Amino acid sequence: MSDKLTLQLIDLHAGGDVSRIVTGGIDPLPGNTVREKMEYLREDADGLRQLLLSEPYGIPEMSVDLLVPASDPEAEVGYIIMEVMGYPIYSGSNTICTATAVLESGLVPKREGYQRFILESAAGLVHIEARVENGVVEGITCEGLPSYIDTYRASIHVPAVGDVTYSVAYSGGFYALVEAAELGFSLNRDEETRLAECAHAIVEAIQAERGFSHYTLGDVGPLPFLHFMGPVEQVADGFFRSRSTTYVHPGVICRSTTGTGTSARLALMHHEGTLQPGDKLETVSLRGTGFIGEFTGSRQEGDHQVVENTITGKAYVLASSDIVINCNDPLVECGSLHHIVTSGHRKTEEALPVEEEASLPD
């Protein structure tokens, strides 16, 4: 195999969060489902995630989404999400970017007006509605994962912060939800470093004190995320807005409010009785970008009221490129890449397994 490897990428951002969509250059991965392929990457081929989220190719604030063949015949294509903290089974911003990328690349033919299709994530099937105007993808609405409140207004003492009141929601990962004003924050961009430091201290304290278990998935690891909530204002009948920001990793505050953070917020507002089915919440980031979450319904699952929801946002294409991985570069570690990266310069459709190409549109 050559010491120079090539990957095909489409870079986009949704709400400011950059997602690198890997469209070609990766060999077929073992596994019968997208979830199994994700687990293979996580356990045996983590070099791809590390490469694209580290210098000289990327930074930890970015995300990577690898396109793979879908295992479910209803889905057009599958995708695996990779972030600095690992392999989340779902992400709203990554889904918005991936859905836009498959339309812009032609894997799903683009049609004027509204069109619907299905993607397959590690969490399962995701229904997508795209709005196309004059050939441009102007908006993506995707399903948020069913979300619920695990803990409501608990208290914990955090060194260097003080006593903190928090709730915990599950929306694709467990989120601590805290009122920004109670911690002295106005949610302005110049607070970003202090927000990250404060969130890290709170998350570490919660992790040291307790764990969380999903009602069907069981143990999904320690609580990783924290969502700072600003005041909620009602801007129209059934439409609310709130400044928000999400911490995902030491030193990393998301540029967007995140789709899963918005879903978590919907679950909390429903728990507090302030949302009705059909109501919408726009979360607004430190940079002024926003996602719109819609509360579409709820159901009882054991002890939990589970909130069904959708997330709407827009992704912007930044670049379409081939990147060269030079394994002789002292800044590049190729040891965990050689067994999954194709040595040639094959394009997207050629990089998909031949026996599964029929699942993709012509």
mmCIF file of C-alpha atoms in Angstrom:
data_model
loop_
_atom_site.group_PDB
_atom_site.id
_atom_site.type_symbol
_atom_site.label_atom_id
_atom_site.label_comp_id
_atom_site.label_asym_id
_atom_site.label_seq_id
_atom_site.Cartn_x
_atom_site.Cartn_y
_atom_site.Cartn_z
ATOM 1 C CA MET A 1 0.000 0.000 0.000
ATOM 2 C CA SER A 2 1.209 3.502 -0.821
ATOM 3 C CA ASP A 3 2.440 5.779 1.931
ATOM 4 C CA LYS A 4 0.071 8.413 0.523
ATOM 5 C CA LEU A 5 -3.624 7.769 1.106
ATOM 6 C CA THR A 6 -6.557 9.840 -0.123
ATOM 7 C CA LEU A 7 -9.967 10.623 1.372
ATOM 8 C CA GLN A 8 -12.840 12.494 -0.257
ATOM 9 C CA LEU A 9 -14.578 15.030 1.989
ATOM 10 C CA ILE A 10 -17.409 17.520 2.002
ATOM 11 C CA ASP A 11 -17.110 20.072 4.826
ATOM 12 C CA LEU A 12 -20.257 21.829 6.052
ATOM 13 C CA HIS A 13 -21.389 23.681 9.115
ATOM 14 C CA ALA A 14 -24.767 23.862 10.837
ATOM 15 C CA GLY A 15 -25.131 26.605 13.391
ATOM 16 C CA GLY A 16 -21.350 27.025 13.352
ATOM 17 C CA ASP A 17 -20.478 23.397 14.122
ATOM 18 C CA VAL A 18 -18.312 22.020 11.309
ATOM 19 C CA SER A 19 -18.976 18.453 10.149
ATOM 20 C CA ARG A 20 -16.513 16.730 7.804
ATOM 21 C CA ILE A 21 -18.482 14.223 5.730
ATOM 22 C CA VAL A 22 -16.224 11.419 4.479
ATOM 23 C CA THR A 23 -17.722 10.410 1.135
ATOM 24 C CA GLY A 24 -14.962 8.177 -0.234
ATOM 25 C CA GLY A 25 -11.637 6.499 0.367
ATOM 26 C CA ILE A 26 -12.673 4.133 3.170
ATOM 27 C CA ASP A 27 -12.874 0.388 2.592
ATOM 28 C CA PRO A 28 -16.118 -1.475 3.428
ATOM 29 C CA LEU A 29 -16.337 -1.932 7.198
ATOM 30 C CA PRO A 30 -17.350 -5.191 8.874
ATOM 31 C CA GLY A 31 -20.768 -5.281 10.512
ATOM 32 C CA ASN A 32 -24.341 -6.000 9.482
ATOM 33 C CA THR A 33 -25.742 -2.683 10.711
ATOM 34 C CA VAL A 34 -24.565 0.903 10.974
ATOM 35 C CA ARG A 35 -24.351 0.401 14.735
ATOM 36 C CA GLU A 36 -22.025 -2.606 14.282
ATOM 37 C CA LYS A 37 -19.867 -0.665 11.803
ATOM 38 C CA MET A 38 -19.631 2.164 14.324
ATOM 39 C CA GLU A 39 -18.558 -0.278 17.025
ATOM 40 C CA TYR A 40 -15.859 -1.650 14.709
ATOM 41 C CA LEU A 41 -14.485 1.837 14.102
ATOM 42 C CA ARG A 42 -14.542 2.591 17.804
ATOM 43 C CA GLU A 43 -12.792 -0.616 18.841
ATOM 44 C CA ASP A 44 -10.454 -1.355 15.908
ATOM 45 C CA ALA A 45 -10.057 1.693 13.653
ATOM 46 C CA ASP A 46 -10.213 4.826 15.778
ATOM 47 C CA GLY A 47 -7.373 6.327 13.739
ATOM 48 C CA LEU A 48 -9.817 7.903 11.283
ATOM 49 C CA ARG A 49 -11.504 9.932 14.022
ATOM 50 C CA GLN A 50 -8.190 10.916 15.581
ATOM 51 C CA LEU A 51 -6.689 11.926 12.224
ATOM 52 C CA LEU A 52 -9.494 14.216 11.070
ATOM 53 C CA LEU A 53 -10.063 15.891 14.453
ATOM 54 C CA SER A 54 -6.403 16.622 15.144
ATOM 55 C CA GLU A 55 -3.738 18.874 13.639
ATOM 56 C CA PRO A 56 -2.713 19.211 10.897
ATOM 57 C CA TYR A 57 -6.081 18.138 9.426
ATOM 58 C CA GLY A 58 -8.610 19.379 11.961
ATOM 59 C CA ILE A 59 -9.370 20.571 15.490
ATOM 60 C CA PRO A 60 -11.359 19.005 18.358
ATOM 61 C CA GLU A 61 -14.275 21.418 17.873
ATOM 62 C CA MET A 62 -15.117 19.739 14.542
ATOM 63 C CA SER A 63 -17.035 16.511 13.914
ATOM 64 C CA VAL A 64 -16.601 13.736 11.355
ATOM 65 C CA ASP A 65 -19.385 11.745 9.670
ATOM 66 C CA LEU A 66 -18.497 8.670 7.627
ATOM 67 C CA LEU A 67 -20.987 7.663 4.940
ATOM 68 C CA VAL A 68 -21.579 3.899 4.817
ATOM 69 C CA PRO A 69 -24.143 1.705 3.055
ATOM 70 C CA ALA A 70 -27.422 1.472 4.951
ATOM 71 C CA SER A 71 -28.419 -1.931 6.293
ATOM 72 C CA ASP A 72 -32.147 -1.109 6.314
ATOM 73 C CA PRO A 73 -33.720 -1.093 2.831
ATOM 74 C CA GLU A 74 -35.836 1.936 3.796
ATOM 75 C CA ALA A 75 -32.744 4.112 4.196
ATOM 76 C CA GLU A 76 -30.819 5.761 1.368
ATOM 77 C CA VAL A 77 -27.446 5.780 3.131
ATOM 78 C CA GLY A 78 -25.951 5.271 6.578
ATOM 79 C CA TYR A 79 -23.649 7.532 8.567
ATOM 80 C CA ILE A 80 -21.365 7.160 11.578
ATOM 81 C CA ILE A 81 -20.764 10.188 13.811
ATOM 82 C CA MET A 82 -17.327 10.812 15.314
ATOM 83 C CA GLU A 83 -16.555 13.594 17.773
ATOM 84 C CA VAL A 84 -13.731 14.448 20.122
ATOM 85 C CA MET A 85 -15.423 12.589 22.992
ATOM 86 C CA GLY A 86 -16.009 9.460 20.916
ATOM 87 C CA TYR A 87 -18.875 8.014 18.900
ATOM 88 C CA PRO A 88 -22.286 9.476 19.798
ATOM 89 C CA ILE A 89 -25.131 7.427 18.364
ATOM 90 C CA TYR A 90 -26.932 10.586 17.278
ATOM 91 C CA SER A 91 -26.410 14.330 16.763
ATOM 92 C CA GLY A 92 -28.771 16.914 15.324
ATOM 93 C CA SER A 93 -26.114 19.180 13.783
ATOM 94 C CA ASN A 94 -24.271 16.212 12.266
ATOM 95 C CA THR A 95 -27.517 14.830 10.850
ATOM 96 C CA ILE A 96 -28.410 18.205 9.311
ATOM 97 C CA CYS A 97 -24.950 18.386 7.711
ATOM 98 C CA THR A 98 -25.014 14.764 6.510
ATOM 99 C CA ALA A 99 -28.485 15.103 4.995
ATOM 100 C CA THR A 100 -27.349 18.228 3.146
ATOM 101 C CA ALA A 101 -24.169 16.509 1.952
ATOM 102 C CA VAL A 102 -25.978 13.510 0.459
ATOM 103 C CA LEU A 103 -28.236 15.897 -1.464
ATOM 104 C CA GLU A 104 -25.392 18.141 -2.646
ATOM 105 C CA SER A 105 -23.291 15.124 -3.681
ATOM 106 C CA GLY A 106 -26.167 13.542 -5.617
ATOM 107 C CA LEU A 107 -26.374 10.373 -3.502
ATOM 108 C CA VAL A 108 -29.995 11.423 -3.009
ATOM 109 C CA PRO A 109 -31.297 13.324 -6.049
ATOM 110 C CA LYS A 110 -32.256 16.887 -5.166
ATOM 111 C CA ARG A 111 -35.804 18.050 -5.973
ATOM 112 C CA GLU A 112 -37.330 21.515 -5.741
ATOM 113 C CA GLY A 113 -39.679 22.123 -2.840
ATOM 114 C CA TYR A 114 -39.999 19.689 0.030
ATOM 115 C CA GLN A 115 -38.703 16.141 -0.203
ATOM 116 C CA ARG A 116 -38.442 13.326 2.282
ATOM 117 C CA PHE A 117 -35.959 10.496 2.664
ATOM 118 C CA ILE A 118 -34.482 8.301 5.371
ATOM 119 C CA LEU A 119 -30.944 8.002 6.711
ATOM 120 C CA GLU A 120 -29.643 5.274 8.994
ATOM 121 C CA SER A 121 -27.645 6.320 12.069
ATOM 122 C CA ALA A 122 -26.185 4.164 14.823
ATOM 123 C CA ALA A 123 -29.365 5.014 16.750
ATOM 124 C CA GLY A 124 -31.598 3.700 13.952
ATOM 125 C CA LEU A 125 -33.601 5.202 11.102
ATOM 126 C CA VAL A 126 -33.856 8.990 10.881
ATOM 127 C CA HIS A 127 -36.619 10.602 8.816
ATOM 128 C CA ILE A 128 -35.484 13.711 6.948
ATOM 129 C CA GLU A 129 -37.475 16.511 5.334
ATOM 130 C CA ALA A 130 -35.425 18.823 3.118
ATOM 131 C CA ARG A 131 -36.488 22.181 1.707
ATOM 132 C CA VAL A 132 -34.840 23.006 -1.621
ATOM 133 C CA GLU A 133 -35.190 26.418 -3.265
ATOM 134 C CA ASN A 134 -33.548 27.251 -6.604
ATOM 135 C CA GLY A 135 -31.341 24.202 -6.275
ATOM 136 C CA VAL A 136 -30.087 25.130 -2.787
ATOM 137 C CA VAL A 137 -30.823 23.117 0.365
ATOM 138 C CA GLU A 138 -32.320 25.850 2.540
ATOM 139 C CA GLY A 139 -33.400 23.753 5.487
ATOM 140 C CA ILE A 140 -33.332 20.269 6.994
ATOM 141 C CA THR A 141 -35.809 18.933 9.520
ATOM 142 C CA CYS A 142 -34.765 15.709 11.208
ATOM 143 C CA GLU A 143 -36.193 13.605 13.978
ATOM 144 C CA GLY A 144 -34.676 14.151 17.375
ATOM 145 C CA LEU A 145 -34.269 11.056 19.496
ATOM 146 C CA PRO A 146 -37.061 10.360 21.999
ATOM 147 C CA SER A 147 -36.060 12.430 25.033
ATOM 148 C CA TYR A 148 -36.979 12.366 28.704
ATOM 149 C CA ILE A 149 -36.104 13.824 32.083
ATOM 150 C CA ASP A 150 -34.161 11.451 34.303
ATOM 151 C CA THR A 151 -33.541 13.850 37.198
ATOM 152 C CA TYR A 152 -35.298 17.108 38.018
ATOM 153 C CA ARG A 153 -33.600 19.910 39.955
ATOM 154 C CA ALA A 154 -31.061 17.967 41.970
ATOM 155 C CA SER A 155 -28.305 19.777 43.855
ATOM 156 C CA ILE A 156 -24.559 19.169 44.017
ATOM 157 C CA HIS A 157 -21.630 21.024 45.546
ATOM 158 C CA VAL A 158 -18.944 21.759 42.960
ATOM 159 C CA PRO A 159 -15.483 22.878 44.103
ATOM 160 C CA ALA A 160 -14.635 26.416 42.904
ATOM 161 C CA VAL A 161 -18.229 26.857 41.692
ATOM 162 C CA GLY A 162 -20.460 26.303 44.724
ATOM 163 C CA ASP A 163 -23.839 24.639 45.058
ATOM 164 C CA VAL A 164 -25.350 23.916 41.644
ATOM 165 C CA THR A 165 -28.952 22.986 40.839
ATOM 166 C CA TYR A 166 -29.249 20.791 37.763
ATOM 167 C CA SER A 167 -31.639 18.529 35.885
ATOM 168 C CA VAL A 168 -30.628 15.590 33.691
ATOM 169 C CA ALA A 169 -32.230 14.717 30.351
ATOM 170 C CA TYR A 170 -31.529 11.954 27.869
ATOM 171 C CA SER A 171 -31.749 13.016 24.215
ATOM 172 C CA GLY A 172 -29.124 10.857 22.514
ATOM 173 C CA GLY A 173 -26.732 11.243 25.450
ATOM 174 C CA PHE A 174 -27.258 12.330 29.032
ATOM 175 C CA TYR A 175 -27.273 16.107 29.485
ATOM 176 C CA ALA A 176 -26.960 18.152 32.659
ATOM 177 C CA LEU A 177 -29.233 21.178 32.278
ATOM 178 C CA VAL A 178 -28.420 24.292 34.314
ATOM 179 C CA GLU A 179 -29.786 27.825 34.418
ATOM 180 C CA ALA A 180 -27.010 30.103 33.169
ATOM 181 C CA ALA A 181 -28.151 33.077 35.276
ATOM 182 C CA GLU A 182 -27.922 31.045 38.493
ATOM 183 C CA LEU A 183 -24.197 30.637 37.756
ATOM 184 C CA GLY A 184 -23.650 34.297 36.819
ATOM 185 C CA PHE A 185 -23.637 33.900 33.027
ATOM 186 C CA SER A 186 -25.459 36.000 30.425
ATOM 187 C CA LEU A 187 -24.476 33.632 27.575
ATOM 188 C CA ASN A 188 -22.360 36.083 25.615
ATOM 189 C CA ARG A 189 -19.484 35.025 23.405
ATOM 190 C CA ASP A 190 -16.832 36.582 25.651
ATOM 191 C CA GLU A 191 -17.884 34.115 28.378
ATOM 192 C CA GLU A 192 -16.988 31.069 26.275
ATOM 193 C CA THR A 193 -13.781 30.095 28.105
ATOM 194 C CA ARG A 194 -15.341 30.520 31.544
ATOM 195 C CA LEU A 195 -18.436 28.574 30.459
ATOM 196 C CA ALA A 196 -16.237 25.660 29.377
ATOM 197 C CA GLU A 197 -14.315 25.702 32.664
ATOM 198 C CA CYS A 198 -17.485 25.891 34.763
ATOM 199 C CA ALA A 199 -19.212 23.126 32.783
ATOM 200 C CA HIS A 200 -16.181 20.858 33.073
ATOM 201 C CA ALA A 201 -16.153 21.245 36.864
ATOM 202 C CA ILE A 202 -19.890 20.483 37.119
ATOM 203 C CA VAL A 203 -19.734 17.455 34.817
ATOM 204 C CA GLU A 204 -16.750 16.033 36.710
ATOM 205 C CA ALA A 205 -18.580 16.459 40.025
ATOM 206 C CA ILE A 206 -21.726 14.739 38.730
ATOM 207 C CA GLN A 207 -19.705 11.906 37.207
ATOM 208 C CA ALA A 208 -17.914 11.361 40.541
ATOM 209 C CA GLU A 209 -21.189 11.293 42.461
ATOM 210 C CA ARG A 210 -23.469 9.148 40.313
ATOM 211 C CA GLY A 211 -24.124 7.369 37.037
ATOM 212 C CA PHE A 212 -27.157 7.188 34.755
ATOM 213 C CA SER A 213 -28.915 4.341 32.988
ATOM 214 C CA HIS A 214 -31.243 4.549 29.989
ATOM 215 C CA TYR A 215 -34.560 2.753 30.430
ATOM 216 C CA THR A 216 -33.922 0.479 27.424
ATOM 217 C CA LEU A 217 -30.239 0.943 26.510
ATOM 218 C CA GLY A 218 -28.954 0.464 30.042
ATOM 219 C CA ASP A 219 -25.502 1.851 30.864
ATOM 220 C CA VAL A 220 -24.427 4.287 28.132
ATOM 221 C CA GLY A 221 -21.394 5.613 29.993
ATOM 222 C CA PRO A 222 -20.884 8.601 32.293
ATOM 223 C CA LEU A 223 -22.789 11.828 31.731
ATOM 224 C CA PRO A 224 -20.768 13.722 29.081
ATOM 225 C CA PHE A 225 -22.697 16.911 28.239
ATOM 226 C CA LEU A 226 -23.941 20.100 29.881
ATOM 227 C CA HIS A 227 -26.413 22.591 28.450
ATOM 228 C CA PHE A 228 -26.533 26.156 29.788
ATOM 229 C CA MET A 229 -30.050 27.598 29.535
ATOM 230 C CA GLY A 230 -30.932 31.264 29.191
ATOM 231 C CA PRO A 231 -34.343 32.767 29.985
ATOM 232 C CA VAL A 232 -37.241 31.648 27.785
ATOM 233 C CA GLU A 233 -39.197 34.339 25.959
ATOM 234 C CA GLN A 234 -42.432 33.800 24.060
ATOM 235 C CA VAL A 235 -42.143 35.506 20.681
ATOM 236 C CA ALA A 236 -45.406 34.272 19.130
ATOM 237 C CA ASP A 237 -48.269 31.930 19.890
ATOM 238 C CA GLY A 238 -46.668 28.507 20.426
ATOM 239 C CA PHE A 239 -43.161 29.810 19.590
ATOM 240 C CA PHE A 240 -40.458 30.357 22.208
ATOM 241 C CA ARG A 241 -36.824 31.451 22.094
ATOM 242 C CA SER A 242 -33.907 31.053 24.489
ATOM 243 C CA ARG A 243 -30.174 31.708 24.419
ATOM 244 C CA SER A 244 -28.309 28.441 25.063
ATOM 245 C CA THR A 245 -24.923 26.821 24.781
ATOM 246 C CA THR A 246 -23.630 23.252 25.045
ATOM 247 C CA TYR A 247 -20.409 21.868 26.555
ATOM 248 C CA VAL A 248 -19.218 18.550 25.091
ATOM 249 C CA HIS A 249 -15.584 18.055 26.126
ATOM 250 C CA PRO A 250 -12.907 19.773 28.227
ATOM 251 C CA GLY A 251 -12.321 23.153 26.612
ATOM 252 C CA VAL A 252 -14.970 22.607 23.922
ATOM 253 C CA ILE A 253 -18.182 24.656 23.759
ATOM 254 C CA CYS A 254 -20.206 23.892 20.634
ATOM 255 C CA ARG A 255 -20.594 26.685 18.116
ATOM 256 C CA SER A 256 -24.249 25.727 17.701
ATOM 257 C CA THR A 257 -26.782 25.041 20.438
ATOM 258 C CA THR A 258 -26.772 21.379 19.243
ATOM 259 C CA GLY A 259 -29.786 19.380 18.167
ATOM 260 C CA THR A 260 -29.615 16.972 21.095
ATOM 261 C CA GLY A 261 -29.265 19.904 23.504
ATOM 262 C CA THR A 262 -32.391 21.434 21.992
ATOM 263 C CA SER A 263 -34.236 18.102 22.331
ATOM 264 C CA ALA A 264 -33.167 17.924 25.978
ATOM 265 C CA ARG A 265 -34.549 21.409 26.526
ATOM 266 C CA LEU A 266 -37.895 20.407 24.983
ATOM 267 C CA ALA A 267 -38.081 17.470 27.387
ATOM 268 C CA LEU A 268 -37.475 19.776 30.350
ATOM 269 C CA MET A 269 -40.064 22.338 29.247
ATOM 270 C CA HIS A 270 -42.611 19.553 28.752
ATOM 271 C CA HIS A 271 -41.774 18.183 32.206
ATOM 272 C CA GLU A 272 -42.429 21.649 33.654
ATOM 273 C CA GLY A 273 -45.714 21.942 31.762
ATOM 274 C CA THR A 274 -44.728 24.918 29.605
ATOM 275 C CA LEU A 275 -44.965 23.231 26.165
ATOM 276 C CA GLN A 276 -47.894 21.770 24.276
ATOM 277 C CA PRO A 277 -47.734 19.480 21.211
ATOM 278 C CA GLY A 278 -46.952 21.636 18.182
ATOM 279 C CA ASP A 279 -45.064 24.263 20.195
ATOM 280 C CA LYS A 280 -41.588 25.248 19.013
ATOM 281 C CA LEU A 281 -38.434 26.423 20.781
ATOM 282 C CA GLU A 282 -35.607 28.239 19.003
ATOM 283 C CA THR A 283 -32.316 27.881 20.836
ATOM 284 C CA VAL A 284 -29.835 30.665 20.024
ATOM 285 C CA SER A 285 -26.073 30.151 20.367
ATOM 286 C CA LEU A 286 -23.293 32.443 21.597
ATOM 287 C CA ARG A 287 -22.707 33.291 17.906
ATOM 288 C CA GLY A 288 -26.344 34.105 17.184
ATOM 289 C CA THR A 289 -27.073 30.920 15.215
ATOM 290 C CA GLY A 290 -30.115 28.834 16.003
ATOM 291 C CA PHE A 291 -31.940 25.534 15.729
ATOM 292 C CA ILE A 292 -35.695 25.146 16.051
ATOM 293 C CA GLY A 293 -37.031 22.221 18.042
ATOM 294 C CA GLU A 294 -40.673 21.202 17.771
ATOM 295 C CA PHE A 295 -42.463 19.209 20.451
ATOM 296 C CA THR A 296 -44.515 16.757 18.379
ATOM 297 C CA GLY A 297 -45.919 14.476 21.069
ATOM 298 C CA SER A 298 -45.256 12.390 24.152
ATOM 299 C CA ARG A 299 -45.813 8.890 25.451
ATOM 300 C CA GLN A 300 -45.350 7.026 28.700
ATOM 301 C CA GLU A 301 -42.442 4.578 28.870
ATOM 302 C CA GLY A 302 -42.348 3.015 32.323
ATOM 303 C CA ASP A 303 -41.647 5.836 34.760
ATOM 304 C CA HIS A 304 -40.724 8.312 32.029
ATOM 305 C CA GLN A 305 -42.700 10.752 29.915
ATOM 306 C CA VAL A 306 -40.855 10.489 26.596
ATOM 307 C CA VAL A 307 -40.930 13.522 24.296
ATOM 308 C CA GLU A 308 -41.040 13.081 20.530
ATOM 309 C CA ASN A 309 -39.525 15.993 18.640
ATOM 310 C CA THR A 310 -37.945 17.318 15.465
ATOM 311 C CA ILE A 311 -34.995 19.656 14.919
ATOM 312 C CA THR A 312 -34.755 22.135 12.036
ATOM 313 C CA GLY A 313 -31.632 23.927 10.861
ATOM 314 C CA LYS A 314 -29.609 24.862 7.795
ATOM 315 C CA ALA A 315 -26.183 23.592 6.763
ATOM 316 C CA TYR A 316 -23.756 25.540 4.594
ATOM 317 C CA VAL A 317 -21.249 23.823 2.322
ATOM 318 C CA LEU A 318 -17.696 25.005 3.035
ATOM 319 C CA ALA A 319 -15.561 22.805 0.787
ATOM 320 C CA SER A 320 -15.452 19.663 -1.312
ATOM 321 C CA SER A 321 -11.978 18.204 -1.414
ATOM 322 C CA ASP A 322 -9.595 15.291 -1.631
ATOM 323 C CA ILE A 323 -7.182 15.270 1.267
ATOM 324 C CA VAL A 324 -3.855 13.499 1.082
ATOM 325 C CA ILE A 325 -2.652 11.548 4.106
ATOM 326 C CA ASN A 326 1.118 11.297 3.944
ATOM 327 C CA CYS A 327 2.176 8.541 6.315
ATOM 328 C CA ASN A 328 5.775 9.791 6.229
ATOM 329 C CA ASP A 329 4.648 13.046 7.841
ATOM 330 C CA PRO A 330 5.861 13.050 11.477
ATOM 331 C CA LEU A 331 2.573 14.690 12.541
ATOM 332 C CA VAL A 332 0.509 11.842 11.078
ATOM 333 C CA GLU A 333 -0.009 8.412 12.621
ATOM 334 C CA CYS A 334 -1.197 5.872 10.036
ATOM 335 C CA GLY A 335 -0.916 2.677 12.047
ATOM 336 C CA SER A 336 -4.652 2.415 12.708
ATOM 337 C CA LEU A 337 -5.617 3.643 9.236
ATOM 338 C CA HIS A 338 -3.974 1.295 6.732
ATOM 339 C CA HIS A 339 -6.541 -1.472 7.175
ATOM 340 C CA ILE A 340 -9.561 0.763 6.379
ATOM 341 C CA VAL A 341 -8.248 3.361 3.880
ATOM 342 C CA THR A 342 -8.256 2.484 0.198
ATOM 343 C CA SER A 343 -4.949 3.015 -1.564
ATOM 344 C CA GLY A 344 -6.456 4.424 -4.743
ATOM 345 C CA HIS A 345 -8.411 7.561 -5.615
ATOM 346 C CA ARG A 346 -11.835 5.998 -5.943
ATOM 347 C CA LYS A 347 -14.872 8.215 -5.923
ATOM 348 C CA THR A 348 -17.777 7.991 -3.477
ATOM 349 C CA GLU A 349 -19.931 5.400 -5.214
ATOM 350 C CA GLU A 350 -16.916 3.221 -6.051
ATOM 351 C CA ALA A 351 -15.819 3.179 -2.415
ATOM 352 C CA LEU A 352 -19.108 1.577 -1.355
ATOM 353 C CA PRO A 353 -19.267 -2.224 -1.304
ATOM 354 C CA VAL A 354 -20.282 -3.575 -4.707
ATOM 355 C CA GLU A 355 -22.882 -5.933 -3.274
ATOM 356 C CA GLU A 356 -24.656 -3.037 -1.527
ATOM 357 C CA GLU A 357 -24.566 -0.396 -4.235
ATOM 358 C CA ALA A 358 -28.110 -1.287 -5.240
ATOM 359 C CA SER A 359 -29.345 0.318 -2.008
ATOM 360 C CA LEU A 360 -28.225 3.729 -3.264
ATOM 361 C CA PRO A 361 -30.083 5.737 -5.898
ATOM 362 C CA ASP A 362 -28.668 5.849 -9.413
#
